[in-house]
GROMACS .gro file of C-alpha atoms in nm:
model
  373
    1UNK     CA    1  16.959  -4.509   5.262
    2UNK     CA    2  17.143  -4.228   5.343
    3UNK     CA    3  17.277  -4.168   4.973
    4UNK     CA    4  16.946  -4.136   4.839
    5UNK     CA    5  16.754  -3.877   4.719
    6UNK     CA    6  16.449  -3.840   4.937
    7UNK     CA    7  16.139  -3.722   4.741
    8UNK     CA    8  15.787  -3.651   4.858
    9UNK     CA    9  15.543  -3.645   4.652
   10UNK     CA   10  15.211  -3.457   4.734
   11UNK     CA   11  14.875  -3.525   4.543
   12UNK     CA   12  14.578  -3.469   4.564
   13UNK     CA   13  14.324  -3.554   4.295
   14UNK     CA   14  14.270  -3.879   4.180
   15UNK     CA   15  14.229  -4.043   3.843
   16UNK     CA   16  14.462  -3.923   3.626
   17UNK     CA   17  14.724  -3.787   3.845
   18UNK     CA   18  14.741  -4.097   4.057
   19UNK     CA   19  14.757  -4.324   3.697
   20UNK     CA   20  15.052  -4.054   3.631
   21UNK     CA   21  15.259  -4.131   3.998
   22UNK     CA   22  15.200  -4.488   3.979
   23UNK     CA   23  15.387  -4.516   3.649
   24UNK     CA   24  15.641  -4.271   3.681
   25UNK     CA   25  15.694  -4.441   4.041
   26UNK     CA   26  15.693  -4.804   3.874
   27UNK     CA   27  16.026  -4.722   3.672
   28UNK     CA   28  16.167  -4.532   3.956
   29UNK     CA   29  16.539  -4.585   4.063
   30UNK     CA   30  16.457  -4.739   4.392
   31UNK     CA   31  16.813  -4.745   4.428
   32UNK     CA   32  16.896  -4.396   4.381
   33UNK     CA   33  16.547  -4.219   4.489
   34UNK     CA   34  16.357  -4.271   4.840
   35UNK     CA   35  15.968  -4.223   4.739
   36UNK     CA   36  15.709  -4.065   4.986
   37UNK     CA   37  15.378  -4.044   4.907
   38UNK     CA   38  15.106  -3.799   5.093
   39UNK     CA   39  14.799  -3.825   4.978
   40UNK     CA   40  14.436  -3.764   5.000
   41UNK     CA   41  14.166  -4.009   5.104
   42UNK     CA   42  14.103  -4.054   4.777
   43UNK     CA   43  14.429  -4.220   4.675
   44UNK     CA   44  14.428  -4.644   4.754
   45UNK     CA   45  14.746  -4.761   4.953
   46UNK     CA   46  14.724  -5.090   4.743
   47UNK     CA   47  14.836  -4.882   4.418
   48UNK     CA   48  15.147  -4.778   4.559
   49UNK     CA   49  15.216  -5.133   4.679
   50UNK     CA   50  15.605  -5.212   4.622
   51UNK     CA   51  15.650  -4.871   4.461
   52UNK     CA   52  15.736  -4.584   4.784
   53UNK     CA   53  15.906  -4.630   5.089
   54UNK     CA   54  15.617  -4.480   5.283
   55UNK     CA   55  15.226  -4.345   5.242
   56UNK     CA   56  15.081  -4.099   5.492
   57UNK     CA   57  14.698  -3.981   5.433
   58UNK     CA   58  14.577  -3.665   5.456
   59UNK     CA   59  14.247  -3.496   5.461
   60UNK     CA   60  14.237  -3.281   5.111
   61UNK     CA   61  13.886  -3.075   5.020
   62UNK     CA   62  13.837  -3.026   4.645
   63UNK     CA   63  13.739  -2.737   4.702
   64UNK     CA   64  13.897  -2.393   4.805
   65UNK     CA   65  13.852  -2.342   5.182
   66UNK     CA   66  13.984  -2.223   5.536
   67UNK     CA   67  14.056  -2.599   5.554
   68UNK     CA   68  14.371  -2.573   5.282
   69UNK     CA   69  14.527  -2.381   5.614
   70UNK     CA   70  14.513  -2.717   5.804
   71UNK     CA   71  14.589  -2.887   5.537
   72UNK     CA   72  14.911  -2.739   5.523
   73UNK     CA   73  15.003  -2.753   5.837
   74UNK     CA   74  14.987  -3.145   5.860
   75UNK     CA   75  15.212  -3.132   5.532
   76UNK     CA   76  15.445  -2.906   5.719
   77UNK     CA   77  15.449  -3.127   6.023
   78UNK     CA   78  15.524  -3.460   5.732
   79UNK     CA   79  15.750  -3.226   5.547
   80UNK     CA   80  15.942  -3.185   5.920
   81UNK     CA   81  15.892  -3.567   5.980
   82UNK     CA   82  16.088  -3.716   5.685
   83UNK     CA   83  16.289  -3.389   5.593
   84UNK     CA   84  16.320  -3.460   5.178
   85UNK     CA   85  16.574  -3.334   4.951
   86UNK     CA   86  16.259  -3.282   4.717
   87UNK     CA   87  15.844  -3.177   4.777
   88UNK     CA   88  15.728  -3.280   4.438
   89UNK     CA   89  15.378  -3.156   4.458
   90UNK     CA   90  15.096  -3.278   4.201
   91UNK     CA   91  14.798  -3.042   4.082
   92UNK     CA   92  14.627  -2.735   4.197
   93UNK     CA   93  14.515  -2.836   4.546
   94UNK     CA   94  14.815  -3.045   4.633
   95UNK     CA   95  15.027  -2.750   4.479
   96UNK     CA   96  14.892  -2.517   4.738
   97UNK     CA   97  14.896  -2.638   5.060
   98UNK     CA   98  15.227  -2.802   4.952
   99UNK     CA   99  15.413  -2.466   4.875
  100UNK     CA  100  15.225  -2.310   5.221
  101UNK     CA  101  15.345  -2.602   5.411
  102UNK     CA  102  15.707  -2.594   5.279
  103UNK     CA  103  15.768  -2.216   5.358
  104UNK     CA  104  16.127  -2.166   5.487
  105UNK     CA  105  16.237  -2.548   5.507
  106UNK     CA  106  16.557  -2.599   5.311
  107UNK     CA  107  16.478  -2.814   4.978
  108UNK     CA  108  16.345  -2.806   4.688
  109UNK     CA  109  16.034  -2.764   4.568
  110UNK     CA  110  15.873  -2.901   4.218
  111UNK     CA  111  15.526  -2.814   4.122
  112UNK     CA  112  15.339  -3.003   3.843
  113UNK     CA  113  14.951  -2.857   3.798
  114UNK     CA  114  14.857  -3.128   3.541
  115UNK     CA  115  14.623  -2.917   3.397
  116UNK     CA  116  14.610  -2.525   3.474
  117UNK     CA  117  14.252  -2.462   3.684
  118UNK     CA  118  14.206  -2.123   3.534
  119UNK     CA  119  14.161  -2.347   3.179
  120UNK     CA  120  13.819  -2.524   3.355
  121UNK     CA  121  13.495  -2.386   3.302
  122UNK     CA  122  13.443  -2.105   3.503
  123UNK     CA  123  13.390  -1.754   3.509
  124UNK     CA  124  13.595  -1.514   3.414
  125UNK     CA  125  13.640  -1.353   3.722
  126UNK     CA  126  13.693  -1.714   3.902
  127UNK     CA  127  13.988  -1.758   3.626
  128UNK     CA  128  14.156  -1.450   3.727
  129UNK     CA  129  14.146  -1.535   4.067
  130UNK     CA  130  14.285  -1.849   3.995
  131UNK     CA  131  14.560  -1.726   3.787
  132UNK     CA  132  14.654  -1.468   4.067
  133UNK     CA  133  14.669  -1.744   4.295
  134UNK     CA  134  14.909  -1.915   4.050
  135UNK     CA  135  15.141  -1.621   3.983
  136UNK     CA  136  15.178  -1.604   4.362
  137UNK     CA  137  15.269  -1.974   4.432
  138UNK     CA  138  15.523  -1.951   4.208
  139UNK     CA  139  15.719  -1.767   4.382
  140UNK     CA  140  15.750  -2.086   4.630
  141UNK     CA  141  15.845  -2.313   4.334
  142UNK     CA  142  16.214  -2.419   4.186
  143UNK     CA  143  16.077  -2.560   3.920
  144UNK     CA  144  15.721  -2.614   3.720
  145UNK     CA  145  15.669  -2.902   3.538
  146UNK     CA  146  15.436  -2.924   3.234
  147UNK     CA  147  15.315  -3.189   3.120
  148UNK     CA  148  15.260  -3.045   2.759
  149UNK     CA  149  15.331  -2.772   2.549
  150UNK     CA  150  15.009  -2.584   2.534
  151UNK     CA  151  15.057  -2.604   2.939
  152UNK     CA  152  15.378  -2.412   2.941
  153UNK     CA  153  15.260  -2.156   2.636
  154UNK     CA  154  14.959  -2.154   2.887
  155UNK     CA  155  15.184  -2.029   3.182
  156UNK     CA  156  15.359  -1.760   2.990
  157UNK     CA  157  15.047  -1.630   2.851
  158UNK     CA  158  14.932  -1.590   3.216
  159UNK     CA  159  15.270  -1.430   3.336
  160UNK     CA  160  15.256  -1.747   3.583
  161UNK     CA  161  15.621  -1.760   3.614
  162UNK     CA  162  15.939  -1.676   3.437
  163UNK     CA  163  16.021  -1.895   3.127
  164UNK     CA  164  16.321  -2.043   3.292
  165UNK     CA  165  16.132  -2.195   3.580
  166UNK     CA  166  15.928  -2.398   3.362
  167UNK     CA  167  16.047  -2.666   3.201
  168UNK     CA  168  15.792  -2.917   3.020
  169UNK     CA  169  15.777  -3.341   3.036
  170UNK     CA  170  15.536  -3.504   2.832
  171UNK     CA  171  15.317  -3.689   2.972
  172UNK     CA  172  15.353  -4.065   2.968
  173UNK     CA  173  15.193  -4.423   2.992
  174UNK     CA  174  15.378  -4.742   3.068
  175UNK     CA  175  15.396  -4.918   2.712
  176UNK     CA  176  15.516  -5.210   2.838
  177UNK     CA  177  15.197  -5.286   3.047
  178UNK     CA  178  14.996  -5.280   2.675
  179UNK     CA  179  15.237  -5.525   2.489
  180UNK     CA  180  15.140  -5.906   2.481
  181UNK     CA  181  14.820  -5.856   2.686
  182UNK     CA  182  14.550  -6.067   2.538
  183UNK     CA  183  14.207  -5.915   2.541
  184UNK     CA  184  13.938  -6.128   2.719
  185UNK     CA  185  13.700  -6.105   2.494
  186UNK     CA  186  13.314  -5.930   2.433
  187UNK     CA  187  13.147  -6.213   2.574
  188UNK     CA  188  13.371  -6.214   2.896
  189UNK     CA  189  13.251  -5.841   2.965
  190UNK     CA  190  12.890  -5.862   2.869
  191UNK     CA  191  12.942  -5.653   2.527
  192UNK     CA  192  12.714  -5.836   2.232
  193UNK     CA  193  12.925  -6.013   2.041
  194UNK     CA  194  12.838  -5.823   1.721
  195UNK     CA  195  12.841  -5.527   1.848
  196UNK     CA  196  13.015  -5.172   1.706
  197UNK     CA  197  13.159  -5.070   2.033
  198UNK     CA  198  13.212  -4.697   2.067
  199UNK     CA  199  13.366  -4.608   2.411
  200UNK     CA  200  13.527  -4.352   2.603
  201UNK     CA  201  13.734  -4.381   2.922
  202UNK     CA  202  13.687  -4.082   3.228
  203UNK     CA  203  13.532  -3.942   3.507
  204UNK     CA  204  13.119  -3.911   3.467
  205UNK     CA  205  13.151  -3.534   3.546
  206UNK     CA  206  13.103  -3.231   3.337
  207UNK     CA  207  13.485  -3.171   3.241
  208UNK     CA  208  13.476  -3.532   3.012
  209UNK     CA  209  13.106  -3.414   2.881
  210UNK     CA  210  12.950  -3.728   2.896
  211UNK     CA  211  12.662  -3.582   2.774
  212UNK     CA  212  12.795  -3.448   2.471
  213UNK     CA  213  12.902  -3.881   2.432
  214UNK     CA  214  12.543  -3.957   2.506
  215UNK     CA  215  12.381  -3.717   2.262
  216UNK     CA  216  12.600  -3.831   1.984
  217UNK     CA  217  12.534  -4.170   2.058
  218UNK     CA  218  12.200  -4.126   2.016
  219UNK     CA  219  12.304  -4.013   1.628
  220UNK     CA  220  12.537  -4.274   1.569
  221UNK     CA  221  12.268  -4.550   1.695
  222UNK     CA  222  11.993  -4.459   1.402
  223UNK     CA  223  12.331  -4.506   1.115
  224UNK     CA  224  12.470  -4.772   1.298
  225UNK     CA  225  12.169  -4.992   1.437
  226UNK     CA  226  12.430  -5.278   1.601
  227UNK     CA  227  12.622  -4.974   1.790
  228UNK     CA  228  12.733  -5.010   2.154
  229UNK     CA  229  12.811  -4.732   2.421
  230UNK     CA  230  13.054  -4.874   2.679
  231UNK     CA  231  13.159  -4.552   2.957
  232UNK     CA  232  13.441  -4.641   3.170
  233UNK     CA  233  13.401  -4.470   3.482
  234UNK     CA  234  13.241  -4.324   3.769
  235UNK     CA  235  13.134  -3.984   3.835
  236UNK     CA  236  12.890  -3.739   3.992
  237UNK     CA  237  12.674  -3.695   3.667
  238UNK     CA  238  12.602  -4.088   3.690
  239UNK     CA  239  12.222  -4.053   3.699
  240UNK     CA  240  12.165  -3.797   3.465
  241UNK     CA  241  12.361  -3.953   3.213
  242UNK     CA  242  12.200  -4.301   3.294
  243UNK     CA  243  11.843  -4.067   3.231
  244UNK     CA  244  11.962  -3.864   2.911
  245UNK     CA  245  12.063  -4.219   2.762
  246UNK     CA  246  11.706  -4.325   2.806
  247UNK     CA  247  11.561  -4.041   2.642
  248UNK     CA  248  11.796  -4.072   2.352
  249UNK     CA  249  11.683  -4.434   2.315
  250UNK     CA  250  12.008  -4.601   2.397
  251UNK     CA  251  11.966  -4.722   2.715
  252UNK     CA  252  11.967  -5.105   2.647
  253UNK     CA  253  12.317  -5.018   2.413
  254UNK     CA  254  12.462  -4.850   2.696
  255UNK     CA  255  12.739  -5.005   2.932
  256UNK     CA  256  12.889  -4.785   3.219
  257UNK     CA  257  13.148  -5.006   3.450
  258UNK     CA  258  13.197  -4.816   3.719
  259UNK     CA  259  13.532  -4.764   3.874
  260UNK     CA  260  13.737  -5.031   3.724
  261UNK     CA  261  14.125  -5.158   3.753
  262UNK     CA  262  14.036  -5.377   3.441
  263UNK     CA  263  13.978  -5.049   3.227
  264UNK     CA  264  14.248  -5.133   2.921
  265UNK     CA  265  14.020  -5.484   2.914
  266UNK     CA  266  13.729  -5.275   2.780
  267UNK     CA  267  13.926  -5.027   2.558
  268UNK     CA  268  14.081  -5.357   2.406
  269UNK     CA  269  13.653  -5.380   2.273
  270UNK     CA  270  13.634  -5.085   2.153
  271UNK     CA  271  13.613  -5.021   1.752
  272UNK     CA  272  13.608  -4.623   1.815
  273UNK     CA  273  13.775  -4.463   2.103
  274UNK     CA  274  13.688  -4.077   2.203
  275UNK     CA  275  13.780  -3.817   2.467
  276UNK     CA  276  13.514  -3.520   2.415
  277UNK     CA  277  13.660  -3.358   2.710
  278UNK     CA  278  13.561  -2.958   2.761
  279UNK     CA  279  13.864  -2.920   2.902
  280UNK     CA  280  14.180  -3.118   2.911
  281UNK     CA  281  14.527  -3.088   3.086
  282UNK     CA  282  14.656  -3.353   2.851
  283UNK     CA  283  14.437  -3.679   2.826
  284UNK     CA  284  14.642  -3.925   2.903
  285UNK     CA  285  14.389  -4.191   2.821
  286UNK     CA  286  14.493  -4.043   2.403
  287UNK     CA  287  14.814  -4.225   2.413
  288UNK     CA  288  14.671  -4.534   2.572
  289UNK     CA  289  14.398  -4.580   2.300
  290UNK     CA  290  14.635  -4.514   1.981
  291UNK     CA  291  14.904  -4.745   2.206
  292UNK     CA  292  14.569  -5.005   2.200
  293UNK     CA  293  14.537  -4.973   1.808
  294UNK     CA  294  14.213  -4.761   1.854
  295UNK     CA  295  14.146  -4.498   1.585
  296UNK     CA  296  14.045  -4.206   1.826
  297UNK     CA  297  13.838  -3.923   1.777
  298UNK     CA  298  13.883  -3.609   2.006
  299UNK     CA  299  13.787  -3.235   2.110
  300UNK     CA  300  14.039  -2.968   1.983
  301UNK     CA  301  14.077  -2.816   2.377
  302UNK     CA  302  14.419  -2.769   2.553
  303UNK     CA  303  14.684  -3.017   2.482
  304UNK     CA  304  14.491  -3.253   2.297
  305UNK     CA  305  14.558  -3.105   1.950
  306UNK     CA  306  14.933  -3.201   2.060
  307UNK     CA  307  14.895  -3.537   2.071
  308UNK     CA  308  14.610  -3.580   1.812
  309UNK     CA  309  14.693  -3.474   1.479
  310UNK     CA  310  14.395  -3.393   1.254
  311UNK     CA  311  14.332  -3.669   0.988
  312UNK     CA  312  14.669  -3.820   1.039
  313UNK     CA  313  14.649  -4.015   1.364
  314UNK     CA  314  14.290  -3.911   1.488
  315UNK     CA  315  14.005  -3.715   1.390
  316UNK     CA  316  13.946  -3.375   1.617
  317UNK     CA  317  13.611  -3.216   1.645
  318UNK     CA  318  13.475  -2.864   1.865
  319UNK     CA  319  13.378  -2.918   2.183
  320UNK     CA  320  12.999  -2.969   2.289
  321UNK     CA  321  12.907  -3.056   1.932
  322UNK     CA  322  12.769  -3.393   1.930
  323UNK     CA  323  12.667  -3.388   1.607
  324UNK     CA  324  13.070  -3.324   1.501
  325UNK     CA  325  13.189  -3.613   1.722
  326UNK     CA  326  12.854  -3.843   1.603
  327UNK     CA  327  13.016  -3.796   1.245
  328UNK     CA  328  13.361  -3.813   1.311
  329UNK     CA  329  13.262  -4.186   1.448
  330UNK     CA  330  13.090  -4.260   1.131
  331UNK     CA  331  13.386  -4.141   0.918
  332UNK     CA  332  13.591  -4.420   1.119
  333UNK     CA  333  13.332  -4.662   1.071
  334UNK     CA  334  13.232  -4.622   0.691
  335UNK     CA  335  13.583  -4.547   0.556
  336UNK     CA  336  13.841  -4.884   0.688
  337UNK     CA  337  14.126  -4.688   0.498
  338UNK     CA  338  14.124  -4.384   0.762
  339UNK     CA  339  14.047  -4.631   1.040
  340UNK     CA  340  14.359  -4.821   0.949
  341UNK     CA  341  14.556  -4.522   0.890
  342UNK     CA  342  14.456  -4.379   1.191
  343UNK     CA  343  14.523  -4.694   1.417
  344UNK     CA  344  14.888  -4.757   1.248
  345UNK     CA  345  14.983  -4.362   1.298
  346UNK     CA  346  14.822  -4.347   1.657
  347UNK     CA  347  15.046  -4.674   1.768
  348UNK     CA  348  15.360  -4.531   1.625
  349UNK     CA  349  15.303  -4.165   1.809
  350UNK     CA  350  15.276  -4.326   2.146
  351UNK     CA  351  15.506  -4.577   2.140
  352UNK     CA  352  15.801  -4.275   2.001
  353UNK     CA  353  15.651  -3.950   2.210
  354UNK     CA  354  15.432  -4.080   2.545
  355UNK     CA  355  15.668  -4.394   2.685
  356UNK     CA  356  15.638  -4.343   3.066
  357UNK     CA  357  16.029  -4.450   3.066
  358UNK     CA  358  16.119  -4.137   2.884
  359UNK     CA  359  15.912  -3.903   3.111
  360UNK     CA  360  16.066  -4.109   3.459
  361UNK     CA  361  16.426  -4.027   3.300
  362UNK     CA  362  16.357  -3.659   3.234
  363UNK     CA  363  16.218  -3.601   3.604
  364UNK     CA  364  16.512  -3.799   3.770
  365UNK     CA  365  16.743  -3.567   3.569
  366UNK     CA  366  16.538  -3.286   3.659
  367UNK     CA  367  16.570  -3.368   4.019
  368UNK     CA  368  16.937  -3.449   3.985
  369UNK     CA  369  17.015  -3.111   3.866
  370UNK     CA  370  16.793  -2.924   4.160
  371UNK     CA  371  17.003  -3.118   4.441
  372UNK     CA  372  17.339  -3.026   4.263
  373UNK     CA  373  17.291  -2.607   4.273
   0.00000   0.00000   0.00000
């Protein structure tokens, strides 16, 4: 044990960012690293199951507050408790009281936003804030990770940090978990059997613009009459999306599953898969439809246009124009050739670029070389 390299890793949003640790943890060198986890309520100690040494829970507020300040000080008093050779703190919130709480303890210190919050919608003046706050943090960082390229070109634009503190590792999804897996079937899930699923996998909440999914489902339903809406998720907008699908008459061709572990069973249904997202630190769930042989359509925000490549392997539309992303879906659906084209380019793209095996190497050797200065 006393070899290892002890790393702590500090999140705390869910969703994506805990999909993100559970993969990277999965492959791992158990027998090189010792994994921490501190977490928010949020985060579900079965997850990390087998994969860290230990899990402590800590009470994390979305939102900005006097309560970061206690926050911190229970990371401080963890940070104290299992001394690390690394605080590897994930997203905005996490980022802050992180840095705070490691202030003049001997490590290192790696910070990995997943997502910038001055790119969210918010006002200008809220964006400047947060991008002060940013620039300041830095300061408290060895090393930023992003997890794309429009992250990092993000950064600089901002003056977050010099260009030598950042250093950029794709984001990635564990391909192996995809491979073999048979699908259980429409019937097994409740989806009519001859059904034209169109789905989309995220948060209910107005960064994923469900909405914007619901309006152009609405379209899509008077071209496509046998056309099925299938949400996988949860989220805060729940009943106003359940209440805008009614008035665009597609309530009874409307499935929304609720927080699900069986979420790659329902993408495995779907015949178009889309991510209409406002704003997007990557969109992890890109790789694992094109990894799923889904054609995909997108919004052009962020990193997105990164992964998706107009017309090659995906189809990217403006954000909050249903009517775009309503005919993008119909393009898929009337024209096999692009769907096929789109499904064989997709798979190839995340199998070479997003394999969560390549991103796991590229963080132990970015560990490696912060212990050896």
């Amino acid at each position: 044990m006393d070899n290892k390299i002890k790393v702590m890793h500090i999140a705390q949003a869910a969703g994506g960012v805990s999909r993100y640790l559970e993969t990277m943890l999965k492959y791992s060198d158990r027998e090189r690293f010792e994994n921490i986890l501190v977490c928010s309520n949020d985060y579900s100690l079965s997850d990390f199951e087998g994969l860290v040494d230990a899990v402590e829970f800590v009470d994390m507020q979305r939102e900005i507050g006097f309560s970061d300040l206690k926050t911190a000080f229970k990371i401080r008093r963890l940070i104290k408790k299992y001394r690390p050779d690394v605080v590897y703190a994930h997203s905005s919130k996490a980022g802050a009281s992180a840095r705070l709480g490691n202030l003049f303890i001997k490590n290192k210190l790696i910070y990995n936003p997943h997502g910038w919050a001055f790119n969210m919608k918010v006002s200008s003046k809220k964006k400047k804030i947060l991008a002060l706050l940013e620039r300041i943090m830095a300061h408290f960082s060895d090393k930023i990770v992003c997890i794309s390229e429009a992250e990092r070109g993000d950064a600089l634009k901002h003056k977050i940090c010099k260009p030598e503190k950042l250093r950029v590792i794709l984001n990635g999804i564990d391909i192996d978990g995809y491979t073999g897996k048979k699908a259980p079937g429409k019937s097994a899930l409740g989806i009519p059997g001859d059904a034209y699923v169109v789905g989309m996998v995220g948060r209910i909440s107005e960064q994923k613009a469900p909405d914007v999914f619901i309006k152009a489902a609405g379209i899509i339903k008077k071209e496509i009459p046998n056309a099925y809406f299938i949400i996988v998720g949860d989220g805060e907008q729940r009943n106003e999306i359940e209440a805008l699908a009614n008035k665009c008459v597609i309530g009874n061709s409307l499935m929304i599953t609720g927080w699900t572990d069986n979420a790659a069973d329902y993408v495995a249904e779907f015949d178009t898969a889309v991510l209409l997202s406002r704003w997007e630190g990557f969109g992890l769930v890109l790789p694992e439809y094109m990894v799923s042989k889904k054609p995909v359509v997108a919004c052009a925000v962020d990193a997105i246009p990164e992964i998706v490549r107009d017309g090659e392997n995906g189809l990217l539309v403006e954000p909050d124009n249903p009517e775009a992303a309503a005919e993008a879906v119909l393009r898929v659906y009337r024209d096999k050739n692009l769907a096929e084209r789109l499904i064989e380019n997709g798979y190839k793209c995340a199998v070479e670029k997003y394999d969560v095996k390549r991103a796991a190497e590229e963080t132990r050797s970015l560990i490696e070389e912060l212990i050896s200065k």
